[in-house]
CSV table of C-alpha atoms in Angstrom, one decimal:
chain,number,residue,atom,x,y,z
N,1,MET,CA,19.4,1.7,13.7
N,2,ASN,CA,21.0,4.6,12.4
N,3,ALA,CA,19.7,4.7,9.1
N,4,LEU,CA,16.1,4.9,10.7
N,5,THR,CA,17.0,7.6,12.9
N,6,ARG,CA,19.0,10.0,10.0
N,7,ILE,CA,15.4,9.9,8.2
N,8,TRP,CA,13.6,11.1,11.1
N,9,HIS,CA,16.6,13.9,11.5
N,10,ASP,CA,17.4,14.4,8.1
N,11,GLY,CA,13.1,15.0,7.6
N,12,ARG,CA,11.9,18.3,7.1
N,13,PRO,CA,9.5,20.3,9.7
N,14,ALA,CA,6.0,18.6,7.5
N,15,GLU,CA,7.6,15.5,7.3
N,16,ARG,CA,8.3,15.1,10.5
N,17,ALA,CA,5.0,16.2,11.7
N,18,ALA,CA,3.8,13.6,9.7
N,19,TYR,CA,5.6,10.7,10.9
N,20,ALA,CA,4.4,12.0,14.4
N,21,VAL,CA,1.2,11.7,13.8
N,22,GLY,CA,1.5,8.2,11.5
N,23,ALA,CA,3.4,7.2,14.6
N,24,ALA,CA,0.1,8.2,17.2
N,25,LEU,CA,-2.2,6.9,14.7
N,26,PHE,CA,-0.1,3.5,14.8
N,27,VAL,CA,-0.3,3.4,17.8
N,28,SER,CA,-4.3,4.3,18.3
N,29,GLY,CA,-4.8,1.3,16.3
N,30,LEU,CA,-2.9,-1.0,18.6
N,31,VAL,CA,-4.1,0.2,22.1
N,32,HIS,CA,-7.8,-0.4,20.1
N,33,ALA,CA,-6.5,-3.8,19.3
N,34,ILE,CA,-5.5,-4.6,23.1
N,35,VAL,CA,-9.4,-3.7,24.1
N,36,LEU,CA,-10.6,-5.6,21.1
N,37,LEU,CA,-8.6,-8.3,22.6
N,38,GLY,CA,-9.7,-7.5,26.3
N,39,THR,CA,-12.9,-7.3,25.9
N,40,GLY,CA,-13.7,-10.5,23.7
N,41,GLY,CA,-15.3,-8.2,21.3
N,42,SER,CA,-15.9,-9.1,17.7
N,43,TRP,CA,-13.6,-8.7,15.0
N,44,LEU,CA,-16.8,-9.0,12.6
N,45,GLY,CA,-19.4,-6.4,11.5
N,46,PRO,CA,-19.6,-2.9,11.1
N,47,VAL,CA,-20.0,-2.6,14.4
N,48,SER,CA,-16.5,-4.3,15.6
N,49,MET,CA,-13.5,-2.7,17.4
N,50,ARG,CA,-11.8,-3.9,14.8
N,51,LYS,CA,-12.3,-0.8,12.1
N,52,ALA,CA,-10.5,1.0,14.6
N,53,VAL,CA,-7.8,-1.2,14.8
N,54,THR,CA,-7.5,-1.7,11.1
N,55,PHE,CA,-7.7,2.0,10.3
N,56,GLY,CA,-5.2,3.2,12.9
N,57,LEU,CA,-2.7,0.5,12.0
N,58,SER,CA,-3.2,1.3,8.3
N,59,PHE,CA,-3.4,4.9,8.3
N,60,GLY,CA,-0.2,4.7,11.1
N,61,LEU,CA,1.5,3.0,8.0
N,62,THR,CA,0.2,5.0,4.9
N,63,LEU,CA,1.0,8.3,5.9
N,64,ALA,CA,4.1,7.8,7.5
N,65,SER,CA,5.2,5.8,3.8
N,66,VAL,CA,4.0,8.0,2.0
N,67,ALA,CA,5.5,11.4,4.2
N,68,TRP,CA,9.1,9.1,3.8
N,69,ALA,CA,8.7,8.1,-0.3
N,70,THR,CA,8.1,11.1,-1.0
N,71,SER,CA,10.7,12.9,0.8
N,72,PHE,CA,12.5,12.3,-2.7
N,73,LEU,CA,10.3,14.1,-4.7
N,74,THR,CA,11.4,17.3,-6.2
N,75,VAL,CA,9.0,19.6,-4.6
N,76,ARG,CA,8.7,22.8,-3.9
N,77,PRO,CA,9.3,23.2,0.5
N,78,ARG,CA,5.7,25.2,0.6
N,79,TRP,CA,3.8,22.5,-1.9
N,80,ARG,CA,4.6,19.7,0.0
N,81,ALA,CA,3.9,21.3,3.8
N,82,VAL,CA,0.5,21.6,2.1
N,83,LEU,CA,-0.4,18.0,0.4
N,84,LEU,CA,1.4,16.1,3.2
N,85,GLY,CA,-0.1,18.8,5.9
N,86,ALA,CA,-3.6,17.5,4.0
N,87,PHE,CA,-3.2,13.9,4.0
N,88,SER,CA,-2.6,14.1,8.1
N,89,VAL,CA,-5.0,16.4,8.7
N,90,ALA,CA,-7.3,13.7,6.5
N,91,SER,CA,-6.0,10.8,8.1
N,92,ILE,CA,-6.6,12.4,11.6
N,93,VAL,CA,-10.8,12.6,10.9
N,94,GLU,CA,-10.8,9.5,9.2
N,95,VAL,CA,-9.2,7.3,12.0
N,96,ALA,CA,-10.7,9.4,15.0
N,97,LEU,CA,-14.3,9.7,13.2
N,98,VAL,CA,-14.0,5.7,12.7
N,99,SER,CA,-13.0,5.1,15.9
N,100,MET,CA,-15.4,7.5,18.0
N,101,GLN,CA,-18.5,5.6,16.5
N,102,SER,CA,-16.7,1.9,17.8
N,103,TRP,CA,-16.5,3.3,20.6
N,104,ARG,CA,-20.3,4.5,20.1
N,105,GLY,CA,-21.3,1.0,18.6
N,106,VAL,CA,-22.8,2.2,15.7
N,107,PRO,CA,-21.4,1.5,12.3
N,108,SER,CA,-19.1,4.4,10.7
N,109,HIS,CA,-19.9,4.2,7.1
N,110,PHE,CA,-23.2,4.4,5.3
N,111,ASN,CA,-25.1,5.3,8.9
N,112,PHE,CA,-27.5,7.3,7.8
N,113,GLU,CA,-30.2,7.3,11.5
N,114,THR,CA,-29.8,10.2,12.5
N,115,PRO,CA,-27.9,13.6,11.4
N,116,PHE,CA,-24.8,13.3,13.7
N,117,ASP,CA,-24.1,10.1,12.0
N,118,ASN,CA,-25.0,11.7,8.4
N,119,VAL,CA,-22.4,14.1,9.2
N,120,VAL,CA,-19.9,11.3,10.5
N,121,SER,CA,-20.3,9.7,7.1
N,122,MET,CA,-19.9,12.4,4.9
N,123,THR,CA,-17.3,13.9,6.2
N,124,LEU,CA,-15.9,10.4,6.2
N,125,ALA,CA,-16.3,10.6,2.4
N,126,GLY,CA,-14.9,13.8,2.0
N,127,GLY,CA,-11.8,13.3,3.7
N,128,GLY,CA,-11.6,10.0,1.1
N,129,GLY,CA,-11.3,12.7,-1.0
N,130,VAL,CA,-8.4,14.9,0.3
N,131,LEU,CA,-6.3,11.7,0.1
N,132,ILE,CA,-6.3,10.7,-3.2
N,133,LEU,CA,-6.1,14.8,-4.4
N,134,THR,CA,-3.0,14.5,-2.3
N,135,VAL,CA,-1.6,11.3,-3.5
N,136,ILE,CA,-2.9,12.4,-7.3
N,137,GLY,CA,-0.7,15.6,-6.5
N,138,PHE,CA,2.5,13.9,-5.6
N,139,THR,CA,1.8,11.0,-8.0
N,140,ALA,CA,2.0,13.9,-10.8
N,141,ALA,CA,5.3,15.1,-8.9
N,142,ALA,CA,7.0,11.5,-9.5
N,143,LEU,CA,5.8,11.7,-12.9
N,144,VAL,CA,7.4,14.5,-13.9
N,145,ALA,CA,9.6,15.8,-11.5
N,146,PRO,CA,13.5,14.4,-11.3
N,147,GLY,CA,13.4,13.1,-8.0
N,148,PRO,CA,15.8,10.5,-6.5
N,149,GLY,CA,19.5,10.1,-8.6
N,150,ALA,CA,18.8,6.6,-8.6
N,151,PRO,CA,16.6,5.2,-11.0
N,152,SER,CA,15.5,2.3,-8.8
N,153,LEU,CA,14.1,4.8,-6.2
N,154,ARG,CA,12.1,6.5,-8.3
N,155,LEU,CA,10.7,4.3,-10.6
N,156,ALA,CA,9.4,2.4,-6.5
N,157,ILE,CA,8.9,5.5,-6.0
N,158,ARG,CA,6.5,6.1,-8.7
N,159,ALA,CA,5.5,2.9,-8.8
N,160,GLY,CA,4.1,3.0,-5.5
N,161,LEU,CA,2.5,5.9,-5.6
N,162,VAL,CA,0.6,4.9,-8.8
N,163,VAL,CA,-0.7,1.7,-7.0
N,164,LEU,CA,-1.5,4.1,-3.8
N,165,VAL,CA,-4.2,5.7,-6.0
N,166,VAL,CA,-5.4,2.6,-7.4
N,167,ALA,CA,-6.3,1.9,-3.2
N,168,LEU,CA,-7.6,5.0,-2.7
N,169,ALA,CA,-10.2,4.9,-6.3
N,170,THR,CA,-11.4,1.6,-4.7
N,171,GLY,CA,-12.2,3.2,-1.6
N,172,ALA,CA,-13.3,6.0,-3.4
N,173,VAL,CA,-15.9,3.4,-5.1
N,174,MET,CA,-16.5,1.4,-2.5
N,175,ILE,CA,-18.0,4.4,-0.5
N,176,ALA,CA,-19.9,5.6,-3.6
N,177,ARG,CA,-21.5,1.8,-4.3
N,178,GLY,CA,-22.5,1.6,-0.6
N,179,VAL,CA,-23.5,5.0,-0.5
N,180,VAL,CA,-26.1,4.2,-2.8
N,181,GLU,CA,-27.6,1.0,-1.5
N,182,ALA,CA,-27.6,2.6,2.3
N,183,ARG,CA,-29.9,5.5,1.1
N,184,GLY,CA,-31.6,2.7,-1.1
N,185,GLY,CA,-33.5,1.1,1.9
N,186,ASP,CA,-30.9,-1.2,2.4
N,187,PRO,CA,-27.9,-0.9,4.7
N,188,GLN,CA,-27.0,-4.5,5.1
N,189,LEU,CA,-26.5,-5.0,1.5
N,190,ALA,CA,-24.4,-1.2,1.5
N,191,TYR,CA,-21.6,-3.1,3.9
N,192,THR,CA,-21.9,-6.3,2.1
N,193,THR,CA,-21.3,-4.8,-1.6
N,194,ALA,CA,-18.0,-2.0,-0.3
N,195,GLY,CA,-17.1,-4.9,1.4
N,196,SER,CA,-16.6,-7.2,-1.8
N,197,LEU,CA,-13.5,-4.8,-3.0
N,198,LYS,CA,-11.7,-4.5,0.7
N,199,PRO,CA,-9.0,-7.5,-0.8
N,200,LEU,CA,-8.0,-5.1,-3.5
N,201,HIS,CA,-7.9,-1.8,-1.1
N,202,ALA,CA,-5.9,-3.6,1.5
N,203,VAL,CA,-3.3,-5.1,-1.1
N,204,ALA,CA,-2.9,-1.7,-3.0
N,205,MET,CA,-2.5,0.0,0.2
N,206,HIS,CA,0.9,-0.8,1.1
N,207,ALA,CA,3.2,-1.0,-1.9
N,208,ILE,CA,4.1,3.0,-1.3
N,209,LEU,CA,6.2,1.4,1.8
N,210,VAL,CA,7.1,-2.1,0.0
N,211,LEU,CA,8.0,-1.0,-3.3
N,212,PRO,CA,10.3,2.4,-2.3
N,213,GLY,CA,11.2,0.2,1.2
N,214,LEU,CA,12.9,-2.9,-1.3
N,215,ALA,CA,14.3,-0.3,-3.4
N,216,TRP,CA,15.9,1.8,0.1
N,217,LEU,CA,17.2,-1.7,1.2
N,218,LEU,CA,19.4,-2.3,-2.0
N,219,THR,CA,21.2,0.8,-1.4
N,220,PHE,CA,23.1,-1.0,1.6
N,221,THR,CA,23.9,-3.7,-0.4
N,222,ARG,CA,27.2,-3.3,-3.3
N,223,TRP,CA,25.3,-4.5,-6.1
N,224,PRO,CA,25.5,-2.4,-9.0
N,225,GLU,CA,22.5,0.2,-9.8
N,226,ALA,CA,21.9,-2.0,-13.3
N,227,HIS,CA,21.3,-5.0,-10.8
N,228,ARG,CA,19.3,-3.5,-8.3
N,229,MET,CA,17.1,-1.6,-11.2
N,230,ARG,CA,16.4,-5.9,-12.1
N,231,VAL,CA,15.5,-6.7,-8.5
N,232,VAL,CA,13.1,-3.4,-8.7
N,233,LYS,CA,11.2,-4.4,-11.9
N,234,LEU,CA,10.5,-8.1,-10.3
N,235,ALA,CA,9.1,-6.2,-7.4
N,236,VAL,CA,7.0,-4.0,-9.4
N,237,THR,CA,5.9,-6.5,-12.1
N,238,ALA,CA,4.9,-8.5,-8.7
N,239,ASP,CA,3.0,-6.3,-7.3
N,240,ALA,CA,1.0,-5.3,-10.5
N,241,VAL,CA,0.6,-9.0,-11.2
N,242,LEU,CA,-0.9,-9.2,-7.4
N,243,THR,CA,-2.8,-6.2,-7.0
N,244,ALA,CA,-4.8,-7.2,-11.0
N,245,VAL,CA,-5.4,-10.4,-10.0
N,246,ILE,CA,-7.2,-9.4,-7.0
N,247,GLY,CA,-8.6,-6.1,-8.3
N,248,VAL,CA,-10.3,-8.9,-11.3
N,249,GLU,CA,-11.7,-10.6,-7.8
N,250,SER,CA,-13.0,-8.6,-6.1
N,251,PHE,CA,-15.0,-6.5,-8.9
N,252,THR,CA,-16.0,-10.3,-10.0
N,253,GLY,CA,-17.1,-10.8,-6.1
N,254,VAL,CA,-14.4,-14.3,-6.1
N,255,SER,CA,-12.8,-14.1,-3.1
N,256,PRO,CA,-9.4,-14.5,-2.7
N,257,PHE,CA,-9.8,-17.7,-0.9
N,258,THR,CA,-12.0,-19.5,-2.6
N,259,ALA,CA,-10.2,-18.3,-6.3
N,260,PRO,CA,-9.8,-21.3,-9.4
N,261,LEU,CA,-6.8,-23.0,-8.4
N,262,PRO,CA,-4.8,-21.2,-11.4
N,263,VAL,CA,-5.7,-17.9,-10.3
N,264,LEU,CA,-4.9,-18.7,-6.5
N,265,ALA,CA,-1.7,-20.2,-8.1
N,266,LEU,CA,-0.7,-16.8,-10.0
N,267,SER,CA,-1.9,-14.2,-7.0
N,268,ALA,CA,0.4,-16.9,-4.1
N,269,VAL,CA,3.6,-16.8,-7.0
N,270,SER,CA,3.1,-13.1,-7.6
N,271,ALA,CA,3.4,-12.4,-3.7
N,272,ALA,CA,5.9,-15.2,-3.3
N,273,VAL,CA,8.5,-13.0,-5.3
N,274,LEU,CA,7.1,-9.8,-3.7
N,275,ALA,CA,8.4,-11.2,-0.6
N,276,GLY,CA,11.9,-13.4,-2.2
N,277,THR,CA,12.9,-9.5,-3.6
N,278,GLY,CA,13.1,-8.3,-0.2
N,279,LEU,CA,14.5,-11.0,1.5
N,280,TYR,CA,16.8,-11.3,-1.7
N,281,ALA,CA,17.8,-7.2,-0.7
N,282,LEU,CA,18.3,-8.2,2.9
N,283,SER,CA,20.8,-10.9,2.2
N,284,GLY,CA,23.1,-8.2,0.0
N,285,ILE,CA,22.7,-5.8,2.8
N,286,GLU,CA,26.7,-4.7,3.9
N,287,PRO,CA,27.2,-3.2,7.4
N,288,GLY,CA,29.7,-1.5,5.9
N,289,ILE,CA,27.5,0.7,4.1
N,290,ARG,CA,25.5,3.6,4.6
N,291,PHE,CA,22.9,5.5,2.9
N,292,VAL,CA,22.9,8.8,2.7
N,293,ARG,CA,20.7,11.6,1.8
N,294,ILE,CA,22.7,14.7,0.1
N,295,SER,CA,21.6,18.5,-0.3
N,296,ASP,CA,19.8,18.3,-3.6
N,297,GLY,CA,17.7,15.9,-2.1
N,298,LYS,CA,18.7,13.0,-4.2
N,299,ALA,CA,20.2,9.5,-2.5
N,300,ARG,CA,22.8,7.1,-2.6
N,301,GLY,CA,24.7,4.9,-1.1
N,302,ARG,CA,28.4,4.5,-0.3
């Protein structure tokens, strides 16, 4: 708990603001989940309150994860504030508009029935573009700038950001496919076509939390950096294989649950290895080791 508290206290103003917004979005998702359960609404379909739930929870986690992971990057404060601010505003807009349309009982995406719904759909698409550009900016900084002192943490952040770009790019493809079908007069096909890519979008979305989170946990162990790097490399490989398999399934229209047995086994093994690295890191944590950030933005355990 002390380590989490230090993340807040050590955070720069832009990061604290992003944490606060992320927490609010996450709470929004929880509130909508309570409403959905309480009213007995459907969890399926383009007008389900489920979208407000998933958008709130997912964007809340992702925004906080991006703010935390990128806090280790060597980025100019003003540029960091601009990127985080844009990501935060876009996240708010996405969640707010999806939630509003859920309460109105109309689809949030691919809905061009009225001028207002058209504006909402296009604003959601524009917000997605802003998210992609900001993450590309952070990814470029992660690949060029020195970043955190620990090579294992640096690798985890870079990999997490790259996979996040894949997730957001998948979302852009989903929107593009859906818009084409909806503009062509078949909105139902738009939801079906875009929905086939949801598994890839969902799996890739949270690598920015899982991989840097694993590397951060490893800093609480007494294992040497060479060993921590091996663990992180294993996790990155497992995540890459899982993302690739789900990606092929998504683009070929195969459900992850009905894939051929060898493919299903590969997904299961990759997920198990990824989970196993997290449990392994937890098993090595020693209470006497503290995580600190030193003044130049690097991180180390002691």
